[in-house]
Amino acid sequence: EFMRNPCVDAGLIPPLVELLNCKDQEVLLQTGRALGNICYDSHTLQSQLINMGVIPTLVKLLGIHCQNAALTEMCLVAFGNLAELESSKEQFAYTNIAEELVKLFKKQIEHDKKEMIFEVLAPLAENDVIKLQLVEAGLVECLLEIVQKTVDSDKEDDIAELKTASDLMVLLLLGDESMQKLFEGGKGSVFQRVLSWIPSNSHQLQLAGALAIANFARNDGNCIHMVDNGIVQKLMDLLDRHVEDGNVTVQHAALSALRNLAIPVVNKAKMLSAGVAEAVLKFLRSEMPPVQFKLLGTLRMLIDAQAEAAEQLGKNVKLVERLVEWCEAKDHAGVMGESNRLLSALIRHSKSKDVIRTIVQSGGIKHLVTMATSEHVIMQNEALVALALIAALELVTAEKDLENAQLVQILHRLLSDDRSAPEIKYNSMVLVCALIGSGE
């Protein structure tokens, strides 16, 4: 380490970079290693190399000398180090790195060599342009083949390869273009293969399958197609297998997929009648915040403008009590926020006196009042609309709780604050009008 800076200060980097244009393979190898050693662990020096244009040169070398194992390995090590830097990804995107890596990958038999290529692919696949290039270069077919070969194996190497291949597959689906290309209107062979992962016996594949569905479900068209083609039942069956001593990551992924699928209006009623709400409620006992968060989000999406479902859930004492408990989850802001939003949604969408009574009895009123002071305008608004409905429909029942939560003082604050958004002032006044009916 103490020798690295003197090498840089002596000006060794530019002549070494120059040597990368040499034809002699032995010289290339030693040059690459020298550069790698000097820049090891230093983002500043690696950025300097990137600015000097080594990326296109190395990609070219990989193409020319793909028969030379030592040189190939040197290039892969260099790519692995450089690909971590954001600035490198734009440069990589202008080369044919995707094609070269996929070509190289197809030829590998040894696990270690595949691992090396995977280590370069993963950081590169974070870039949307490169994602699409990798899909077009045929990486997906390679990954699916690995999954097929390793799925039933209990050898350590195979298990590791299965995990890496399926994780990488999910990563490729995070790009909008690459995802749409692989979905192919729901007819794509890749989409069909991923579907077959969900009922598999491998937790890793179940996880990747559910995450892939969540990624495919990023636009309304895909969501509607998938719900019409029975994906919901597959996800519910998967959740069912993980109710008791379930795998938390699989639960979280399956709930994420259901939440995304429930976004389009036409899907809500279909998913409710398929029994999704009941399937999700089985996880109310979960002590894992990520699962709690997705569970709440899924229910909130499902009841949007679905009065009957909102009323049914809002009268479910167990659910409402759990929501009130989670509204106090100070350590988990996400769970706390989602619980508040679901409480408010139950009232707003059901407009039901029974739901309001259940929430009053479970001690939920104070949380809705606190929610009206949230830093997020959308949450403030949802709280004020729910409180206005409470005041209009069940003022006598809620009066004591509203008073104890100092609602009037909060309304004074919201109305006199110049920073309050117009809709906040409007809904505060609507609520004031409803409260005037109370002698207190």
Coordinates of C-alpha atoms in Angstrom, one line a residue:
E1 CA 0.0 0.0 0.0
F2 CA 2.8 2.5 0.9
M3 CA 4.2 2.0 -2.6
R4 CA 1.1 3.0 -4.5
N5 CA 1.3 6.8 -4.1
P6 CA 5.0 7.0 -5.1
C7 CA 4.1 5.2 -8.3
V8 CA 1.3 7.7 -9.0
D9 CA 3.5 10.7 -8.1
A10 CA 6.2 9.4 -10.4
G11 CA 3.8 9.6 -13.3
L12 CA 3.6 5.8 -14.0
I13 CA -0.1 5.7 -14.9
P14 CA -0.1 7.4 -18.3
P15 CA 2.7 5.3 -19.8
L16 CA 1.1 2.1 -18.4
V17 CA -2.3 3.1 -20.0
E18 CA -0.4 3.7 -23.2
L19 CA 1.0 0.1 -23.1
L20 CA -2.6 -1.3 -23.2
N21 CA -2.4 -0.7 -26.9
C22 CA 0.5 -3.1 -27.3
K23 CA 0.1 -6.4 -29.3
D24 CA 2.2 -8.6 -27.0
Q25 CA -0.1 -10.6 -24.7
E26 CA 2.5 -11.0 -21.9
V27 CA 3.1 -7.2 -21.8
L28 CA -0.7 -6.6 -21.8
L29 CA -1.1 -9.0 -18.9
Q30 CA 1.6 -7.4 -16.7
T31 CA 0.4 -3.9 -17.6
G32 CA -3.2 -4.7 -16.5
R33 CA -2.0 -6.3 -13.3
A34 CA 0.3 -3.3 -12.5
L35 CA -2.6 -0.8 -13.2
G36 CA -4.9 -3.0 -11.1
N37 CA -2.4 -3.0 -8.2
I38 CA -1.7 0.7 -8.2
C39 CA -5.4 1.6 -8.4
Y40 CA -6.6 -1.1 -6.0
D41 CA -9.1 0.3 -3.4
S42 CA -8.8 3.9 -4.6
H43 CA -11.9 5.4 -6.2
T44 CA -9.9 8.6 -7.1
L45 CA -7.3 6.6 -9.1
Q46 CA -10.0 4.4 -10.7
S47 CA -11.9 7.5 -11.8
Q48 CA -8.6 8.8 -13.3
L49 CA -8.3 5.6 -15.3
I50 CA -11.9 5.9 -16.5
N51 CA -11.2 9.4 -17.7
M52 CA -8.2 8.3 -19.6
G53 CA -10.4 5.9 -21.6
V54 CA -9.3 2.5 -20.4
I55 CA -12.8 1.0 -20.5
P56 CA -13.2 0.8 -24.3
T57 CA -9.6 -0.4 -24.6
L58 CA -10.1 -3.2 -22.1
V59 CA -13.4 -4.2 -23.7
K60 CA -11.7 -4.5 -27.0
L61 CA -8.9 -6.5 -25.5
L62 CA -11.4 -8.9 -24.0
G63 CA -12.9 -9.5 -27.5
I64 CA -9.5 -10.0 -29.2
H65 CA -7.9 -12.2 -26.6
C66 CA -10.9 -14.3 -25.4
Q67 CA -8.8 -17.4 -25.9
N68 CA -6.2 -16.3 -23.4
A69 CA -7.5 -17.3 -19.9
A70 CA -5.0 -15.1 -18.0
L71 CA -5.8 -12.0 -20.0
T72 CA -9.5 -12.6 -19.8
E73 CA -9.3 -12.9 -16.1
M74 CA -7.2 -9.7 -15.8
C75 CA -9.9 -7.8 -17.8
L76 CA -12.7 -9.3 -15.6
V77 CA -10.9 -8.2 -12.4
A78 CA -10.5 -4.7 -13.9
F79 CA -14.1 -4.5 -14.9
G80 CA -15.2 -5.8 -11.5
N81 CA -13.3 -2.9 -9.8
L82 CA -14.3 -0.2 -12.3
A83 CA -18.0 -1.2 -12.6
E84 CA -18.6 -0.1 -9.0
L85 CA -18.2 3.5 -10.0
E86 CA -21.2 5.3 -11.4
S87 CA -19.1 7.2 -14.0
S88 CA -17.9 3.9 -15.5
K89 CA -21.4 2.7 -16.4
E90 CA -22.0 5.4 -18.9
Q91 CA -18.7 4.5 -20.6
F92 CA -19.5 0.8 -20.5
A93 CA -22.9 1.5 -22.1
Y94 CA -21.1 2.8 -25.3
T95 CA -19.1 -0.4 -25.7
N96 CA -20.2 -3.9 -26.6
I97 CA -19.4 -5.2 -23.1
A98 CA -22.8 -6.9 -22.9
E99 CA -22.2 -9.0 -26.0
E100 CA -18.6 -9.9 -25.0
L101 CA -19.6 -10.9 -21.4
V102 CA -22.5 -13.1 -22.6
K103 CA -20.3 -14.7 -25.2
L104 CA -17.7 -15.5 -22.6
F105 CA -20.3 -16.7 -20.1
K106 CA -21.7 -19.2 -22.6
K107 CA -18.3 -20.8 -22.9
Q108 CA -17.6 -21.3 -19.2
I109 CA -17.9 -24.6 -17.5
E110 CA -16.1 -23.9 -14.2
H111 CA -18.1 -22.5 -11.4
D112 CA -15.3 -20.0 -10.4
K113 CA -15.1 -18.5 -13.9
K114 CA -18.9 -18.1 -14.0
E115 CA -18.8 -16.4 -10.6
M116 CA -16.2 -13.9 -11.9
I117 CA -18.4 -12.9 -14.8
F118 CA -21.4 -12.7 -12.5
E119 CA -19.4 -10.3 -10.3
V120 CA -19.0 -7.9 -13.2
L121 CA -22.6 -8.4 -14.5
A122 CA -24.3 -7.5 -11.3
P123 CA -23.0 -3.9 -10.9
L124 CA -23.3 -3.3 -14.7
A125 CA -26.9 -4.5 -14.7
E126 CA -27.8 -1.6 -12.4
N127 CA -27.7 0.6 -15.5
D128 CA -30.9 0.7 -17.5
V129 CA -29.1 1.0 -20.9
I130 CA -26.8 -1.9 -20.1
K131 CA -29.8 -4.0 -18.8
L132 CA -31.4 -3.8 -22.2
Q133 CA -28.1 -4.6 -24.0
L134 CA -27.7 -7.7 -21.8
V135 CA -31.2 -8.8 -22.5
E136 CA -30.6 -8.3 -26.3
A137 CA -27.3 -10.2 -26.1
G138 CA -29.1 -13.3 -24.7
L139 CA -28.1 -13.2 -21.1
V140 CA -31.6 -14.2 -20.0
E141 CA -31.5 -17.5 -21.9
C142 CA -28.2 -18.3 -20.1
L143 CA -29.7 -17.5 -16.7
L144 CA -32.8 -19.6 -17.3
E145 CA -30.6 -22.5 -18.4
I146 CA -28.5 -22.3 -15.2
V147 CA -31.7 -22.3 -13.1
Q148 CA -32.9 -25.4 -14.9
K149 CA -29.6 -27.2 -14.4
T150 CA -29.2 -26.3 -10.7
V151 CA -32.7 -26.2 -9.3
D152 CA -32.7 -29.8 -8.0
S153 CA -29.1 -30.0 -6.9
D154 CA -27.9 -29.8 -3.3
K155 CA -24.2 -29.1 -4.2
E156 CA -23.0 -25.9 -2.7
D157 CA -21.7 -24.5 -6.0
D158 CA -25.0 -25.2 -7.7
I159 CA -27.0 -23.5 -4.9
A160 CA -24.8 -20.4 -5.1
E161 CA -25.2 -20.3 -8.9
L162 CA -29.0 -20.7 -8.7
K163 CA -29.1 -17.8 -6.3
T164 CA -26.9 -15.5 -8.4
A165 CA -28.7 -16.4 -11.7
S166 CA -32.2 -15.8 -10.3
D167 CA -31.1 -12.6 -8.5
L168 CA -29.6 -11.3 -11.7
M169 CA -32.8 -12.1 -13.6
V170 CA -34.8 -10.0 -11.1
L171 CA -32.3 -7.2 -11.5
L172 CA -32.7 -7.2 -15.3
L173 CA -36.5 -6.7 -14.8
L174 CA -36.0 -3.5 -12.9
G175 CA -35.5 -1.6 -16.1
D176 CA -38.7 -0.5 -17.8
E177 CA -37.6 -1.3 -21.3
S178 CA -35.9 -4.6 -20.5
M179 CA -38.9 -5.6 -18.4
Q180 CA -41.4 -4.8 -21.2
K181 CA -39.3 -6.6 -23.7
L182 CA -39.3 -9.8 -21.6
F183 CA -43.0 -9.5 -20.8
E184 CA -43.9 -9.6 -24.5
G185 CA -47.6 -8.9 -23.7
G186 CA -47.6 -11.8 -21.2
K187 CA -46.9 -14.2 -24.0
G188 CA -43.1 -14.1 -23.5
S189 CA -41.4 -17.4 -22.8
V190 CA -39.3 -15.7 -20.1
F191 CA -42.4 -14.5 -18.3
Q192 CA -43.9 -18.0 -18.5
R193 CA -40.7 -19.6 -17.2
V194 CA -40.6 -17.1 -14.3
L195 CA -44.2 -18.1 -13.5
S196 CA -43.2 -21.7 -13.1
W197 CA -40.7 -20.7 -10.4
I198 CA -43.5 -19.7 -8.0
P199 CA -44.8 -23.2 -7.2
S200 CA -41.2 -24.6 -7.1
N201 CA -39.8 -26.1 -3.9
S202 CA -36.8 -23.9 -3.8
H203 CA -37.2 -20.9 -1.5
Q204 CA -34.7 -19.0 -3.6
L205 CA -36.8 -19.6 -6.8
Q206 CA -40.1 -18.8 -5.1
L207 CA -38.5 -15.5 -3.9
A208 CA -37.1 -14.6 -7.3
G209 CA -40.4 -15.6 -9.0
A210 CA -42.5 -13.3 -6.7
L211 CA -40.0 -10.4 -7.1
A212 CA -40.1 -10.9 -10.8
I213 CA -43.9 -10.7 -10.8
A214 CA -43.7 -7.5 -8.7
N215 CA -41.4 -6.1 -11.3
F216 CA -43.6 -7.1 -14.2
A217 CA -46.5 -5.5 -12.3
R218 CA -45.1 -2.0 -12.8
N219 CA -47.7 -0.8 -15.3
D220 CA -51.5 -1.1 -15.5
G221 CA -51.6 -3.1 -18.7
N222 CA -49.3 -5.9 -17.4
C223 CA -51.2 -6.0 -14.0
I224 CA -54.6 -6.4 -15.7
H225 CA -53.2 -9.1 -18.0
M226 CA -51.7 -11.0 -15.1
V227 CA -54.8 -10.9 -12.9
D228 CA -56.9 -12.1 -15.8
N229 CA -54.6 -15.0 -16.3
G230 CA -54.7 -16.4 -12.8
I231 CA -51.5 -15.1 -11.3
V232 CA -53.3 -14.1 -8.1
Q233 CA -54.1 -17.7 -7.2
K234 CA -50.5 -18.7 -7.6
L235 CA -49.3 -16.0 -5.3
M236 CA -52.0 -16.9 -2.7
D237 CA -50.9 -20.5 -2.8
L238 CA -47.3 -19.4 -2.3
L239 CA -48.3 -17.2 0.7
D240 CA -50.2 -20.2 2.1
R241 CA -47.1 -22.3 2.2
H242 CA -45.4 -19.6 4.3
V243 CA -48.0 -18.8 6.9
E244 CA -46.7 -20.8 9.8
D245 CA -42.9 -20.7 10.1
G246 CA -42.7 -18.9 6.8
N247 CA -39.7 -17.5 5.0
V248 CA -39.9 -13.7 5.6
T249 CA -38.3 -12.7 2.3
V250 CA -40.8 -14.9 0.4
Q251 CA -43.7 -13.4 2.3
H252 CA -42.5 -9.9 1.6
A253 CA -42.0 -10.6 -2.1
A254 CA -45.4 -12.2 -2.6
L255 CA -47.1 -9.3 -0.8
S256 CA -45.2 -6.8 -2.9
A257 CA -46.4 -8.5 -6.0
L258 CA -50.1 -8.5 -4.8
R259 CA -49.8 -4.9 -3.8
N260 CA -48.6 -3.8 -7.2
L261 CA -51.3 -6.0 -8.9
A262 CA -54.0 -4.3 -6.8
I263 CA -53.2 -0.8 -8.2
P264 CA -55.4 -0.8 -11.4
V265 CA -59.0 -0.1 -10.5
V266 CA -60.4 -3.0 -12.5
N267 CA -58.2 -5.5 -10.6
K268 CA -59.4 -4.6 -7.1
A269 CA -62.9 -6.2 -7.2
K270 CA -61.4 -9.3 -8.9
M271 CA -58.7 -9.7 -6.3
L272 CA -61.2 -9.2 -3.5
S273 CA -63.5 -11.8 -4.8
A274 CA -60.5 -14.2 -5.2
G275 CA -60.0 -13.9 -1.4
V276 CA -56.8 -11.8 -1.4
A277 CA -57.8 -9.8 1.7
E278 CA -58.3 -13.0 3.7
A279 CA -55.0 -14.4 2.5
V280 CA -53.2 -11.3 3.5
L281 CA -54.9 -11.1 6.9
K282 CA -53.3 -14.4 7.9
F283 CA -50.0 -12.4 8.3
L284 CA -51.4 -9.9 10.9
R285 CA -49.5 -11.9 13.5
S286 CA -46.2 -11.2 11.8
E287 CA -43.6 -9.4 13.9
M288 CA -41.5 -8.5 10.9
P289 CA -41.8 -4.8 9.9
P290 CA -41.1 -5.4 6.1
V291 CA -44.0 -7.9 6.0
Q292 CA -46.2 -5.6 8.1
F293 CA -45.5 -2.7 5.7
K294 CA -46.4 -4.7 2.6
L295 CA -49.4 -6.2 4.2
L296 CA -50.8 -2.7 5.1
G297 CA -50.0 -1.4 1.6
T298 CA -51.8 -4.3 -0.1
L299 CA -54.9 -3.9 2.0
R300 CA -54.9 -0.1 1.4
M301 CA -54.7 -0.6 -2.4
L302 CA -57.4 -3.3 -2.3
I303 CA -60.1 -1.2 -0.5
D304 CA -59.5 2.0 -2.6
A305 CA -63.1 3.0 -3.6
Q306 CA -64.4 -0.5 -2.6
A307 CA -67.0 0.4 0.0
E308 CA -68.1 -3.1 0.9
A309 CA -64.6 -4.4 1.4
A310 CA -63.7 -1.3 3.4
E311 CA -66.7 -1.9 5.7
Q312 CA -66.0 -5.6 6.1
L313 CA -62.3 -4.9 7.1
G314 CA -63.2 -1.9 9.1
K315 CA -65.5 -4.0 11.3
N316 CA -62.8 -6.6 11.9
V317 CA -61.8 -5.9 15.5
K318 CA -58.6 -7.9 15.3
L319 CA -57.4 -5.9 12.3
V320 CA -58.3 -2.5 13.7
E321 CA -56.6 -3.3 17.1
R322 CA -53.5 -4.4 15.3
L323 CA -53.5 -1.2 13.3
V324 CA -53.8 0.9 16.4
E325 CA -50.9 -1.0 17.9
W326 CA -48.8 -0.4 14.8
C327 CA -49.7 3.3 14.7
E328 CA -47.4 3.5 17.7
A329 CA -44.4 1.7 16.1
K330 CA -42.0 4.6 16.5
D331 CA -39.0 2.5 15.4
H332 CA -40.6 1.8 12.0
A333 CA -41.8 5.0 10.4
G334 CA -43.0 3.1 7.3
V335 CA -45.3 0.7 9.3
M336 CA -46.5 3.6 11.4
G337 CA -47.4 5.7 8.3
E338 CA -49.1 2.9 6.5
S339 CA -51.2 1.9 9.6
N340 CA -52.4 5.5 9.9
R341 CA -53.3 5.7 6.2
L342 CA -55.1 2.4 6.3
L343 CA -57.2 3.5 9.4
S344 CA -58.2 6.6 7.6
A345 CA -58.9 4.7 4.3
L346 CA -61.3 2.3 6.1
I347 CA -63.4 5.3 7.2
R348 CA -63.1 7.2 3.9
H349 CA -64.0 4.3 1.6
S350 CA -66.7 2.7 3.8
K351 CA -68.4 5.9 5.2
S352 CA -69.8 3.4 7.7
K353 CA -70.9 4.2 11.3
D354 CA -70.0 0.6 12.3
V355 CA -66.5 1.1 11.1
I356 CA -66.2 4.4 13.0
R357 CA -67.5 2.8 16.2
T358 CA -65.0 -0.1 15.9
I359 CA -62.1 2.4 15.5
V360 CA -63.3 4.5 18.4
Q361 CA -63.6 1.4 20.6
S362 CA -60.1 0.3 19.6
G363 CA -58.6 3.7 20.5
G364 CA -57.8 4.8 16.9
I365 CA -59.1 8.4 17.0
K366 CA -56.0 9.9 18.6
H367 CA -53.9 8.5 15.8
L368 CA -56.0 10.1 13.1
V369 CA -55.8 13.4 14.9
T370 CA -52.0 13.1 15.1
M371 CA -51.9 12.2 11.5
A372 CA -53.5 15.5 10.7
T373 CA -50.2 17.1 11.8
S374 CA -48.1 14.9 9.5
E375 CA -45.3 16.5 7.5
H376 CA -46.8 14.9 4.3
V377 CA -49.7 16.9 2.9
I378 CA -51.3 13.8 1.4
M379 CA -51.5 12.1 4.8
Q380 CA -52.7 15.3 6.5
N381 CA -55.5 15.5 4.0
E382 CA -56.5 11.8 4.3
A383 CA -56.7 12.3 8.1
L384 CA -58.9 15.5 7.9
V385 CA -61.3 13.8 5.5
A386 CA -61.7 10.8 7.8
L387 CA -62.1 13.0 10.8
A388 CA -64.8 15.1 9.0
L389 CA -66.7 11.8 8.3
I390 CA -66.4 10.8 11.9
A391 CA -67.7 14.2 13.0
A392 CA -70.6 14.0 10.5
L393 CA -71.6 10.4 11.1
E394 CA -70.7 9.5 14.8
L395 CA -69.9 12.7 16.6
V396 CA -71.4 11.6 19.9
T397 CA -69.4 8.4 20.0
A398 CA -66.1 10.1 19.1
E399 CA -66.6 13.4 21.0
K400 CA -64.5 12.5 24.1
D401 CA -61.6 11.1 22.1
L402 CA -61.5 14.1 19.8
E403 CA -61.4 16.4 22.7
N404 CA -58.7 14.5 24.5
A405 CA -56.6 14.5 21.4
Q406 CA -56.9 18.3 21.3
L407 CA -58.4 18.4 17.8
V408 CA -59.7 22.0 18.1
Q409 CA -56.2 23.3 19.0
I410 CA -54.7 21.5 16.1
L411 CA -57.3 22.9 13.7
H412 CA -56.5 26.4 15.0
R413 CA -52.9 25.8 14.2
L414 CA -53.6 24.4 10.7
L415 CA -55.9 27.3 9.8
S416 CA -53.5 30.1 11.1
D417 CA -50.4 28.6 9.5
D418 CA -49.5 30.4 6.3
R419 CA -47.7 27.3 5.1
S420 CA -50.8 25.1 5.2
A421 CA -51.8 24.0 1.6
P422 CA -55.1 25.3 0.3
E423 CA -56.7 21.8 0.5
I424 CA -55.6 21.4 4.1
K425 CA -57.4 24.7 5.0
Y426 CA -60.4 23.7 3.0
N427 CA -60.7 20.3 4.7
S428 CA -60.0 21.8 8.1
M429 CA -63.0 24.2 7.6
V430 CA -65.2 21.3 6.5
L431 CA -64.2 19.5 9.7
V432 CA -64.9 22.7 11.8
C433 CA -68.4 22.9 10.3
A434 CA -69.1 19.2 11.3
L435 CA -67.7 19.8 14.8
I436 CA -70.0 22.8 15.5
G437 CA -72.8 20.2 16.1
S438 CA -71.0 19.4 19.4
G439 CA -72.0 21.3 22.5
E440 CA -68.5 20.6 23.9

